[in-house]
Short mmCIF file of N, CA, C and O and ligand atoms in Angstrom, two decimals:
data_model
loop_
_atom_site.label_atom_id
_atom_site.label_comp_id
_atom_site.label_asym_id
_atom_site.label_seq_id
_atom_site.Cartn_x
_atom_site.Cartn_y
_atom_site.Cartn_z
N MET A 265 37.57 -81.67 59.61
CA MET A 265 36.17 -80.87 59.00
C MET A 265 36.84 -82.16 57.81
O MET A 265 37.42 -82.56 57.63
N LYS A 266 35.29 -82.00 57.50
CA LYS A 266 33.88 -82.81 55.85
C LYS A 266 35.63 -82.42 54.91
O LYS A 266 35.81 -81.69 54.46
N LYS A 267 35.24 -84.19 54.30
CA LYS A 267 35.74 -84.13 52.79
C LYS A 267 34.68 -85.43 51.88
O LYS A 267 33.89 -85.73 52.44
N THR A 268 34.67 -85.14 51.18
CA THR A 268 34.53 -85.91 50.13
C THR A 268 34.90 -86.80 49.67
O THR A 268 36.16 -86.96 49.59
N TYR A 269 33.80 -88.21 49.88
CA TYR A 269 33.92 -89.83 49.85
C TYR A 269 33.14 -90.63 48.99
O TYR A 269 31.99 -89.34 49.18
N HIS A 270 34.34 -91.42 48.24
CA HIS A 270 33.20 -91.71 46.73
C HIS A 270 32.85 -93.20 47.54
O HIS A 270 34.25 -93.81 47.23
N GLY A 271 31.46 -93.48 47.88
CA GLY A 271 31.39 -95.02 48.55
C GLY A 271 30.67 -96.38 47.44
O GLY A 271 29.96 -95.28 46.54
N SER A 272 30.92 -97.17 47.27
CA SER A 272 30.62 -97.86 46.29
C SER A 272 30.12 -98.94 46.81
O SER A 272 30.43 -99.73 48.23
N CYS A 273 29.33 -100.00 46.70
CA CYS A 273 27.92 -101.64 46.52
C CYS A 273 29.86 -102.35 45.98
O CYS A 273 31.15 -102.36 45.09
N HIS A 274 30.32 -103.42 46.17
CA HIS A 274 31.20 -104.60 45.39
C HIS A 274 31.24 -104.50 43.88
O HIS A 274 31.98 -104.28 43.06
N CYS A 275 29.68 -104.50 43.35
CA CYS A 275 29.54 -104.98 42.01
C CYS A 275 29.84 -102.90 41.47
O CYS A 275 29.99 -103.27 39.68
N GLY A 276 29.44 -102.21 41.59
CA GLY A 276 29.66 -100.57 41.66
C GLY A 276 28.67 -100.34 41.66
O GLY A 276 28.44 -98.98 40.68
N ALA A 277 27.66 -101.28 41.08
CA ALA A 277 25.64 -100.75 40.67
C ALA A 277 25.53 -99.01 41.62
O ALA A 277 25.13 -98.68 40.74
N VAL A 278 25.90 -99.45 42.81
CA VAL A 278 25.22 -98.98 43.56
C VAL A 278 26.62 -97.71 44.01
O VAL A 278 27.73 -98.07 44.97
N ALA A 279 26.63 -96.50 43.82
CA ALA A 279 27.85 -95.20 43.77
C ALA A 279 27.19 -94.46 44.68
O ALA A 279 25.97 -93.74 44.32
N TYR A 280 27.81 -93.55 45.77
CA TYR A 280 27.37 -92.39 46.06
C TYR A 280 28.54 -91.64 46.05
O TYR A 280 29.79 -91.63 45.92
N GLU A 281 28.56 -90.05 46.47
CA GLU A 281 29.54 -89.15 47.27
C GLU A 281 28.52 -89.09 48.64
O GLU A 281 28.01 -88.67 48.78
N VAL A 282 29.80 -88.28 49.58
CA VAL A 282 29.48 -88.33 50.85
C VAL A 282 30.50 -87.28 51.34
O VAL A 282 31.93 -87.24 51.38
N GLY A 283 29.69 -86.30 52.15
CA GLY A 283 30.87 -84.97 53.03
C GLY A 283 30.99 -85.65 54.75
O GLY A 283 29.74 -85.75 54.76
N LEU A 284 31.39 -86.37 54.71
CA LEU A 284 32.05 -86.71 55.67
C LEU A 284 33.07 -86.01 56.66
O LEU A 284 34.39 -85.68 55.80
N ASP A 285 33.78 -86.72 57.82
CA ASP A 285 34.57 -86.02 58.71
C ASP A 285 35.19 -86.85 59.58
O ASP A 285 34.27 -87.66 60.54
N LEU A 286 35.54 -88.30 59.07
CA LEU A 286 35.88 -89.81 59.56
C LEU A 286 36.72 -89.40 60.74
O LEU A 286 36.90 -89.98 62.18
N SER A 287 37.39 -88.32 61.18
CA SER A 287 38.03 -87.92 62.84
C SER A 287 37.12 -87.49 63.90
O SER A 287 37.12 -87.54 64.71
N ALA A 288 36.23 -86.94 62.93
CA ALA A 288 35.14 -86.76 64.26
C ALA A 288 34.01 -88.13 64.83
O ALA A 288 33.42 -88.14 65.79
N GLY A 289 34.65 -89.36 64.57
CA GLY A 289 34.24 -90.43 64.77
C GLY A 289 33.27 -91.37 64.44
O GLY A 289 32.14 -90.78 62.86
N THR A 290 33.16 -92.68 64.12
CA THR A 290 32.30 -93.72 63.47
C THR A 290 31.25 -94.91 65.00
O THR A 290 32.26 -94.45 65.75
N PHE A 291 31.41 -95.19 64.38
CA PHE A 291 30.37 -96.31 65.37
C PHE A 291 30.13 -98.05 65.08
O PHE A 291 30.18 -98.38 63.81
N LYS A 292 30.74 -98.53 66.19
CA LYS A 292 30.15 -100.04 65.18
C LYS A 292 29.38 -100.42 67.02
O LYS A 292 28.90 -99.16 68.20
N CYS A 293 28.23 -101.05 66.95
CA CYS A 293 26.88 -101.80 67.05
C CYS A 293 27.23 -102.68 67.68
O CYS A 293 26.94 -103.50 66.88
N ASN A 294 26.10 -103.78 69.18
CA ASN A 294 25.90 -104.86 68.90
C ASN A 294 24.36 -105.09 68.74
O ASN A 294 23.87 -106.17 69.37
N CYS A 295 22.94 -104.77 68.00
CA CYS A 295 21.82 -104.85 67.72
C CYS A 295 21.82 -106.24 66.56
O CYS A 295 22.95 -106.54 66.76
N SER A 296 21.19 -106.72 66.56
CA SER A 296 20.47 -107.73 65.91
C SER A 296 21.71 -107.98 64.68
O SER A 296 22.11 -108.31 64.19
N ILE A 297 21.49 -106.60 64.25
CA ILE A 297 21.46 -106.74 62.56
C ILE A 297 23.50 -106.09 62.59
O ILE A 297 23.82 -106.93 61.64
N CYS A 298 23.65 -104.76 62.99
CA CYS A 298 25.22 -104.99 63.28
C CYS A 298 25.90 -106.45 64.03
O CYS A 298 26.68 -106.27 63.25
N ARG A 299 25.64 -106.97 64.65
CA ARG A 299 26.43 -107.86 65.39
C ARG A 299 26.72 -108.65 63.70
O ARG A 299 27.84 -109.44 63.71
N LYS A 300 25.30 -109.29 63.26
CA LYS A 300 25.62 -109.87 61.26
C LYS A 300 26.10 -109.34 60.83
O LYS A 300 27.10 -110.38 60.11
N LYS A 301 26.05 -108.16 60.28
CA LYS A 301 27.00 -107.71 59.39
C LYS A 301 28.78 -107.23 59.50
O LYS A 301 28.88 -106.63 58.74
N ARG A 302 28.24 -106.86 60.66
CA ARG A 302 30.06 -106.51 61.39
C ARG A 302 30.04 -105.02 61.18
O ARG A 302 30.90 -104.71 60.27
N ASN A 303 28.18 -104.99 61.25
CA ASN A 303 28.56 -103.22 60.73
C ASN A 303 29.91 -101.98 61.38
O ASN A 303 29.90 -101.95 62.40
N TRP A 304 30.36 -101.23 60.82
CA TRP A 304 31.17 -100.73 61.30
C TRP A 304 30.79 -98.92 59.79
O TRP A 304 30.77 -98.41 59.50
N LEU A 305 30.40 -98.55 61.26
CA LEU A 305 29.63 -97.07 60.11
C LEU A 305 29.83 -95.08 60.38
O LEU A 305 30.20 -95.36 61.87
N ALA A 306 29.11 -94.86 60.34
CA ALA A 306 29.39 -94.00 60.29
C ALA A 306 27.97 -92.48 60.06
O ALA A 306 27.40 -92.28 58.91
N VAL A 307 27.42 -91.66 60.81
CA VAL A 307 26.29 -90.98 60.71
C VAL A 307 26.79 -89.97 59.68
O VAL A 307 27.35 -88.93 60.34
N VAL A 308 25.95 -89.51 58.91
CA VAL A 308 25.99 -88.08 58.47
C VAL A 308 24.27 -87.91 57.94
O VAL A 308 23.85 -88.21 58.24
N GLN A 309 24.53 -86.34 57.99
CA GLN A 309 23.50 -86.02 57.53
C GLN A 309 22.95 -86.12 56.02
O GLN A 309 23.47 -86.15 54.93
N PRO A 310 21.78 -86.27 55.68
CA PRO A 310 21.20 -85.87 54.67
C PRO A 310 22.07 -85.27 53.50
O PRO A 310 22.16 -85.88 52.23
N ALA A 311 21.88 -84.22 54.10
CA ALA A 311 22.34 -83.12 52.94
C ALA A 311 23.81 -83.36 52.64
O ALA A 311 24.61 -82.68 51.65
N ASP A 312 24.93 -83.69 53.28
CA ASP A 312 26.41 -84.04 52.54
C ASP A 312 26.02 -85.78 51.96
O ASP A 312 27.33 -86.20 51.97
N PHE A 313 25.30 -86.00 51.44
CA PHE A 313 24.81 -87.79 51.05
C PHE A 313 23.89 -86.81 49.93
O PHE A 313 23.15 -86.79 49.26
N ARG A 314 25.33 -87.93 48.50
CA ARG A 314 24.08 -87.50 47.01
C ARG A 314 24.52 -89.10 46.75
O ARG A 314 25.06 -89.93 46.72
N LEU A 315 23.30 -89.90 46.03
CA LEU A 315 23.43 -91.12 45.25
C LEU A 315 23.22 -90.83 44.01
O LEU A 315 23.00 -89.90 43.35
N VAL A 316 25.01 -91.63 43.47
CA VAL A 316 25.11 -91.12 42.52
C VAL A 316 24.78 -91.84 40.68
O VAL A 316 24.48 -91.71 39.97
N SER A 317 24.56 -93.87 41.30
CA SER A 317 23.61 -93.78 40.48
C SER A 317 23.61 -95.48 41.28
O SER A 317 23.45 -95.73 42.46
N GLY A 318 22.21 -96.52 40.74
CA GLY A 318 22.23 -97.04 41.57
C GLY A 318 20.30 -97.63 41.63
O GLY A 318 20.21 -98.51 42.57
N ARG A 319 20.08 -96.65 42.31
CA ARG A 319 19.18 -96.15 42.60
C ARG A 319 17.63 -97.70 42.26
O ARG A 319 17.18 -98.29 43.01
N GLY A 320 18.17 -98.00 41.46
CA GLY A 320 17.06 -99.04 40.64
C GLY A 320 17.79 -100.22 40.92
O GLY A 320 17.01 -101.67 40.48
N HIS A 321 18.96 -100.65 41.64
CA HIS A 321 19.00 -101.75 41.34
C HIS A 321 19.90 -101.77 43.67
O HIS A 321 19.96 -102.81 44.64
N LEU A 322 18.77 -100.90 44.18
CA LEU A 322 18.58 -101.11 45.85
C LEU A 322 17.72 -101.71 46.01
O LEU A 322 16.40 -101.44 45.86
N ARG A 323 17.54 -102.50 47.37
CA ARG A 323 16.85 -103.58 47.37
C ARG A 323 16.60 -103.00 49.42
O ARG A 323 17.84 -102.77 49.15
N GLU A 324 15.10 -102.82 49.80
CA GLU A 324 15.28 -102.57 51.27
C GLU A 324 15.19 -103.96 51.56
O GLU A 324 14.30 -104.36 51.45
N TYR A 325 15.67 -103.75 53.60
CA TYR A 325 15.03 -105.01 53.88
C TYR A 325 14.54 -104.01 55.28
O TYR A 325 14.84 -103.22 56.14
N LEU A 326 13.20 -104.16 55.24
CA LEU A 326 12.83 -102.94 56.94
C LEU A 326 12.68 -104.24 58.15
O LEU A 326 12.32 -105.91 58.59
N PHE A 327 12.77 -104.09 59.14
CA PHE A 327 12.46 -104.80 61.24
C PHE A 327 12.19 -104.37 62.51
O PHE A 327 12.25 -103.05 61.80
N GLY A 328 11.75 -104.35 63.01
CA GLY A 328 11.52 -103.65 64.53
C GLY A 328 10.82 -102.94 64.04
O GLY A 328 8.69 -103.14 62.91
N ALA A 329 10.89 -102.03 64.43
CA ALA A 329 9.88 -100.67 64.44
C ALA A 329 10.12 -100.55 62.68
O ALA A 329 9.37 -99.33 62.28
N GLY A 330 10.91 -100.72 61.98
CA GLY A 330 10.86 -100.09 60.07
C GLY A 330 11.52 -98.68 60.78
O GLY A 330 11.56 -98.36 59.17
N SER A 331 12.24 -98.10 61.27
CA SER A 331 12.32 -96.62 60.89
C SER A 331 13.62 -97.26 60.69
O SER A 331 14.11 -95.61 60.09
N ILE A 332 14.86 -97.30 60.22
CA ILE A 332 15.72 -97.73 59.49
C ILE A 332 15.90 -98.73 58.22
O ILE A 332 15.38 -99.45 58.05
N HIS A 333 15.75 -97.78 57.01
CA HIS A 333 15.26 -98.64 55.87
C HIS A 333 17.26 -99.35 55.86
O HIS A 333 17.99 -98.53 54.65
N HIS A 334 17.15 -100.57 55.93
CA HIS A 334 19.31 -100.75 55.36
C HIS A 334 18.47 -101.24 53.82
O HIS A 334 18.16 -102.26 53.34
N LEU A 335 19.45 -100.86 53.19
CA LEU A 335 19.52 -100.72 52.02
C LEU A 335 20.73 -101.72 51.10
O LEU A 335 21.95 -101.61 52.27
N PHE A 336 20.62 -102.45 49.98
CA PHE A 336 20.90 -102.94 49.74
C PHE A 336 21.59 -103.95 48.64
O PHE A 336 20.08 -103.40 47.74
N CYS A 337 23.15 -103.81 47.72
CA CYS A 337 22.59 -103.97 45.94
C CYS A 337 22.01 -104.93 45.81
O CYS A 337 22.36 -106.78 46.32
N GLU A 338 20.93 -105.72 44.95
CA GLU A 338 20.36 -106.69 44.54
C GLU A 338 21.26 -107.89 43.79
O GLU A 338 21.12 -108.99 43.37
N THR A 339 22.24 -106.79 42.82
CA THR A 339 23.22 -108.04 42.24
C THR A 339 24.85 -108.14 42.82
O THR A 339 24.92 -109.50 43.24
N CYS A 340 24.98 -107.72 44.55
CA CYS A 340 25.70 -108.29 44.88
C CYS A 340 25.83 -108.02 46.63
O CYS A 340 26.69 -109.20 47.68
N GLY A 341 25.08 -107.83 46.78
CA GLY A 341 24.28 -107.35 48.28
C GLY A 341 24.73 -107.01 49.07
O GLY A 341 24.46 -107.30 50.23
N ILE A 342 25.94 -106.15 48.68
CA ILE A 342 26.74 -105.63 49.77
C ILE A 342 26.18 -104.10 50.15
O ILE A 342 25.06 -103.18 49.50
N ALA A 343 25.66 -103.69 51.48
CA ALA A 343 25.10 -102.49 52.11
C ALA A 343 26.09 -101.53 52.44
O ALA A 343 26.35 -101.81 53.14
N SER A 344 25.58 -100.73 51.57
CA SER A 344 26.59 -99.59 51.36
C SER A 344 26.75 -97.60 52.36
O SER A 344 27.06 -97.64 52.60
N PHE A 345 25.02 -98.13 52.13
CA PHE A 345 24.42 -97.01 53.42
C PHE A 345 23.24 -97.07 53.31
O PHE A 345 22.30 -98.53 52.68
N ALA A 346 22.31 -96.98 54.68
CA ALA A 346 21.06 -96.99 54.99
C ALA A 346 21.01 -95.36 55.38
O ALA A 346 21.29 -94.93 56.08
N ARG A 347 18.49 -95.26 55.02
CA ARG A 347 18.91 -94.36 56.16
C ARG A 347 17.87 -94.39 57.13
O ARG A 347 17.03 -95.75 56.71
N GLY A 348 17.69 -93.82 57.53
CA GLY A 348 16.31 -93.66 58.90
C GLY A 348 16.35 -91.98 59.85
O GLY A 348 16.80 -91.30 58.89
N GLU A 349 15.47 -92.85 60.54
CA GLU A 349 14.95 -91.60 61.32
C GLU A 349 14.64 -91.37 62.51
O GLU A 349 14.57 -93.02 62.63
N ASN A 350 15.06 -90.86 63.87
CA ASN A 350 14.92 -91.50 64.58
C ASN A 350 14.78 -89.95 65.56
O ASN A 350 15.26 -88.74 64.90
N GLU A 351 13.84 -89.87 66.77
CA GLU A 351 14.03 -88.43 67.34
C GLU A 351 14.89 -87.74 67.42
O GLU A 351 14.78 -86.04 67.65
N ALA A 352 15.88 -88.15 68.29
CA ALA A 352 17.23 -87.71 68.78
C ALA A 352 17.81 -87.22 68.04
O ALA A 352 17.81 -85.24 67.54
N ILE A 353 18.56 -87.21 66.56
CA ILE A 353 18.61 -86.31 65.37
C ILE A 353 17.96 -86.01 64.34
O ILE A 353 18.48 -85.44 63.24
N GLY A 354 16.93 -86.94 64.35
CA GLY A 354 15.77 -86.92 62.65
C GLY A 354 16.29 -87.69 61.73
O GLY A 354 17.17 -88.60 62.08
N PRO A 355 16.49 -87.41 59.81
CA PRO A 355 16.17 -88.05 59.35
C PRO A 355 17.97 -88.18 59.50
O PRO A 355 18.90 -86.62 59.12
N PHE A 356 18.35 -89.06 59.23
CA PHE A 356 19.74 -89.02 59.01
C PHE A 356 20.47 -90.83 57.87
O PHE A 356 19.19 -91.33 57.33
N ILE A 357 21.88 -90.00 57.64
CA ILE A 357 22.25 -91.57 56.43
C ILE A 357 22.87 -91.92 57.12
O ILE A 357 24.27 -91.85 58.78
N THR A 358 23.59 -93.88 57.42
CA THR A 358 24.44 -94.29 57.92
C THR A 358 25.52 -94.89 56.86
O THR A 358 25.19 -95.56 55.84
N VAL A 359 25.91 -94.74 56.45
CA VAL A 359 26.85 -94.51 55.80
C VAL A 359 28.00 -95.71 55.57
O VAL A 359 28.94 -96.44 57.05
N ALA A 360 28.37 -97.15 54.99
CA ALA A 360 29.80 -98.47 55.66
C ALA A 360 30.60 -97.27 55.45
O ALA A 360 31.38 -97.73 54.27
N VAL A 361 31.48 -97.39 56.52
CA VAL A 361 33.07 -96.41 56.47
C VAL A 361 33.81 -97.67 55.42
O VAL A 361 35.23 -97.43 54.85
N ASN A 362 33.56 -99.01 56.04
CA ASN A 362 34.36 -100.30 54.64
C ASN A 362 34.05 -99.80 53.60
O ASN A 362 34.66 -100.77 52.50
N CYS A 363 32.55 -99.10 53.01
CA CYS A 363 32.43 -98.60 51.28
C CYS A 363 32.93 -97.45 50.58
O CYS A 363 32.62 -97.30 49.81
N LEU A 364 34.05 -96.65 51.63
CA LEU A 364 33.69 -95.79 50.68
C LEU A 364 35.79 -96.31 50.47
O LEU A 364 36.87 -96.61 50.98
N ASP A 365 35.38 -95.85 49.24
CA ASP A 365 36.56 -96.51 47.97
C ASP A 365 38.21 -95.50 48.42
O ASP A 365 38.66 -96.12 47.99
N ASP A 366 37.90 -94.16 48.52
CA ASP A 366 38.50 -93.30 48.63
C ASP A 366 39.00 -92.72 49.96
O ASP A 366 39.59 -92.22 50.60
N ALA A 367 38.60 -93.88 50.88
CA ALA A 367 39.32 -93.60 51.87
C ALA A 367 40.41 -94.44 52.46
O ALA A 367 40.95 -95.41 52.46
N SER A 368 41.93 -93.64 53.17
CA SER A 368 42.89 -94.67 52.47
C SER A 368 42.64 -95.40 53.84
O SER A 368 42.05 -95.39 55.33
N ALA A 369 43.32 -96.70 53.81
CA ALA A 369 43.63 -97.20 55.54
C ALA A 369 43.77 -96.35 56.46
O ALA A 369 44.20 -96.78 57.59
N GLU A 370 45.23 -95.92 56.68
CA GLU A 370 45.13 -94.80 57.43
C GLU A 370 44.61 -94.23 57.65
O GLU A 370 44.24 -93.60 59.24
N GLU A 371 43.09 -93.37 57.41
CA GLU A 371 42.26 -92.65 57.40
C GLU A 371 41.65 -93.41 58.56
O GLU A 371 40.65 -92.59 59.40
N LEU A 372 41.24 -94.12 57.62
CA LEU A 372 40.41 -95.27 58.06
C LEU A 372 40.98 -95.80 60.14
O LEU A 372 39.93 -96.42 60.84
N VAL A 373 41.87 -96.03 60.18
CA VAL A 373 42.53 -96.95 61.45
C VAL A 373 42.64 -96.41 62.39
O VAL A 373 42.19 -95.40 63.39
N ALA A 374 42.50 -94.04 62.19
CA ALA A 374 42.90 -92.94 63.04
C ALA A 374 41.63 -92.64 63.42
O ALA A 374 41.20 -91.80 64.27
N ALA A 375 40.38 -93.28 62.45
CA ALA A 375 38.77 -92.59 62.73
C ALA A 375 38.45 -93.56 63.96
O ALA A 375 38.39 -94.88 64.57
N PRO A 376 38.19 -92.23 65.32
CA PRO A 376 37.61 -93.30 67.14
C PRO A 376 36.26 -94.25 66.15
O PRO A 376 35.86 -93.63 65.27
N ILE A 377 36.45 -94.85 67.01
CA ILE A 377 35.06 -95.52 67.64
C ILE A 377 34.12 -95.91 68.01
O ILE A 377 34.85 -96.29 69.14
N SER A 378 33.46 -95.39 68.42
CA SER A 378 31.78 -95.88 69.39
C SER A 378 31.63 -96.62 69.97
O SER A 378 31.09 -96.96 68.26
N TYR A 379 31.34 -97.75 70.55
CA TYR A 379 30.07 -98.80 70.70
C TYR A 379 29.15 -98.18 71.43
O TYR A 379 29.26 -98.21 71.88
N PHE A 380 28.16 -98.59 70.54
CA PHE A 380 26.61 -98.72 71.07
C PHE A 380 25.47 -100.11 71.37
O PHE A 380 26.42 -100.91 70.91
N ASP A 381 25.60 -100.10 72.80
CA ASP A 381 24.56 -101.62 73.26
C ASP A 381 23.54 -101.74 72.34
O ASP A 381 22.53 -101.63 73.47
N GLY A 382 23.73 -101.68 71.45
CA GLY A 382 21.34 -101.43 70.40
C GLY A 382 21.06 -102.62 70.94
O GLY A 382 20.20 -103.06 70.85
N LEU A 383 21.95 -104.33 71.72
CA LEU A 383 21.26 -104.88 72.03
C LEU A 383 20.06 -104.76 72.78
O LEU A 383 18.88 -105.54 72.87
N HIS A 384 20.61 -103.70 73.60
CA HIS A 384 19.90 -103.83 74.84
C HIS A 384 19.22 -102.04 75.03
O HIS A 384 18.93 -101.49 75.78
N ASP A 385 19.45 -101.55 73.33
CA ASP A 385 18.64 -100.04 73.16
C ASP A 385 19.62 -99.02 74.41
O ASP A 385 18.05 -97.68 74.71
N ARG A 386 20.55 -99.48 74.12
CA ARG A 386 21.01 -98.80 74.79
C ARG A 386 22.37 -97.62 74.00
O ARG A 386 23.39 -98.74 74.60
N TYR A 387 21.63 -96.76 73.78
CA TYR A 387 22.70 -96.25 73.08
C TYR A 387 23.93 -95.45 73.01
O TYR A 387 24.40 -94.42 72.49
N ASP A 388 23.27 -94.98 74.55
CA ASP A 388 23.95 -93.48 74.83
C ASP A 388 25.65 -94.72 75.84
O ASP A 388 25.98 -93.78 76.92
N SER A 389 25.33 -96.20 75.77
CA SER A 389 26.51 -96.77 76.59
C SER A 389 26.69 -97.75 75.52
O SER A 389 26.34 -98.34 74.77
N ALA A 390 28.42 -97.99 75.98
CA ALA A 390 29.29 -98.87 75.43
C ALA A 390 28.69 -100.43 75.85
O ALA A 390 28.72 -100.62 77.10
N PRO A 391 28.64 -101.69 75.14
CA PRO A 391 28.05 -102.71 75.30
C PRO A 391 29.59 -102.93 76.46
O PRO A 391 30.79 -102.90 76.44
N VAL A 392 29.76 -104.18 76.78
CA VAL A 392 30.53 -104.88 78.42
C VAL A 392 31.76 -105.20 77.03
O VAL A 392 33.00 -104.32 77.02
N GLU A 393 31.18 -106.42 76.50
CA GLU A 393 32.40 -106.36 75.61
C GLU A 393 32.37 -105.93 73.71
O GLU A 393 30.95 -105.89 73.25
N THR A 394 33.38 -105.94 73.20
CA THR A 394 33.35 -105.14 71.63
C THR A 394 34.05 -105.72 70.45
O THR A 394 33.56 -105.38 69.49
N ARG A 395 34.81 -106.46 71.11
CA ARG A 395 35.79 -107.17 70.17
C ARG A 395 35.31 -107.54 69.21
O ARG A 395 35.83 -108.27 67.97
N HIS A 396 34.36 -108.85 69.43
CA HIS A 396 33.61 -109.45 68.01
C HIS A 396 32.98 -108.28 67.30
O HIS A 396 32.08 -109.10 66.73
N LEU A 397 33.40 -106.74 67.04
CA LEU A 397 32.21 -106.12 66.60
C LEU A 397 32.77 -105.09 65.28
O LEU A 397 33.72 -105.41 65.06
ZN1 ZN B 187 26.28 -104.09 43.43
#
């Protein structure tokens, strides 16, 4: 069942509310940026996401096809969410589940994690090794 969580960057300039069911799954990926950031993400529908503050603090990083807007706070550098669009699911938001301030340790530990082999553009399968992600 979806629950409303409050997410933010480290300095607090960027804050959002998101409707999310952590038990429906989260993901980690081995693509070039997820590996470096050790991203732990959940995909949400844009309708379930509301930016509460920090629009003017957000900076954007684009690479490759530029289809994902990697957003981060200009003050503290934390990337608490991103926006993207692809053919499979249309427009989407990813939230960094570790930036959800009111997600309990128990909820996070219980959240299932799927692994994607984004390094090889195989988002339907897991990489051979996942322990470093
Ligand atoms: Zn910040």
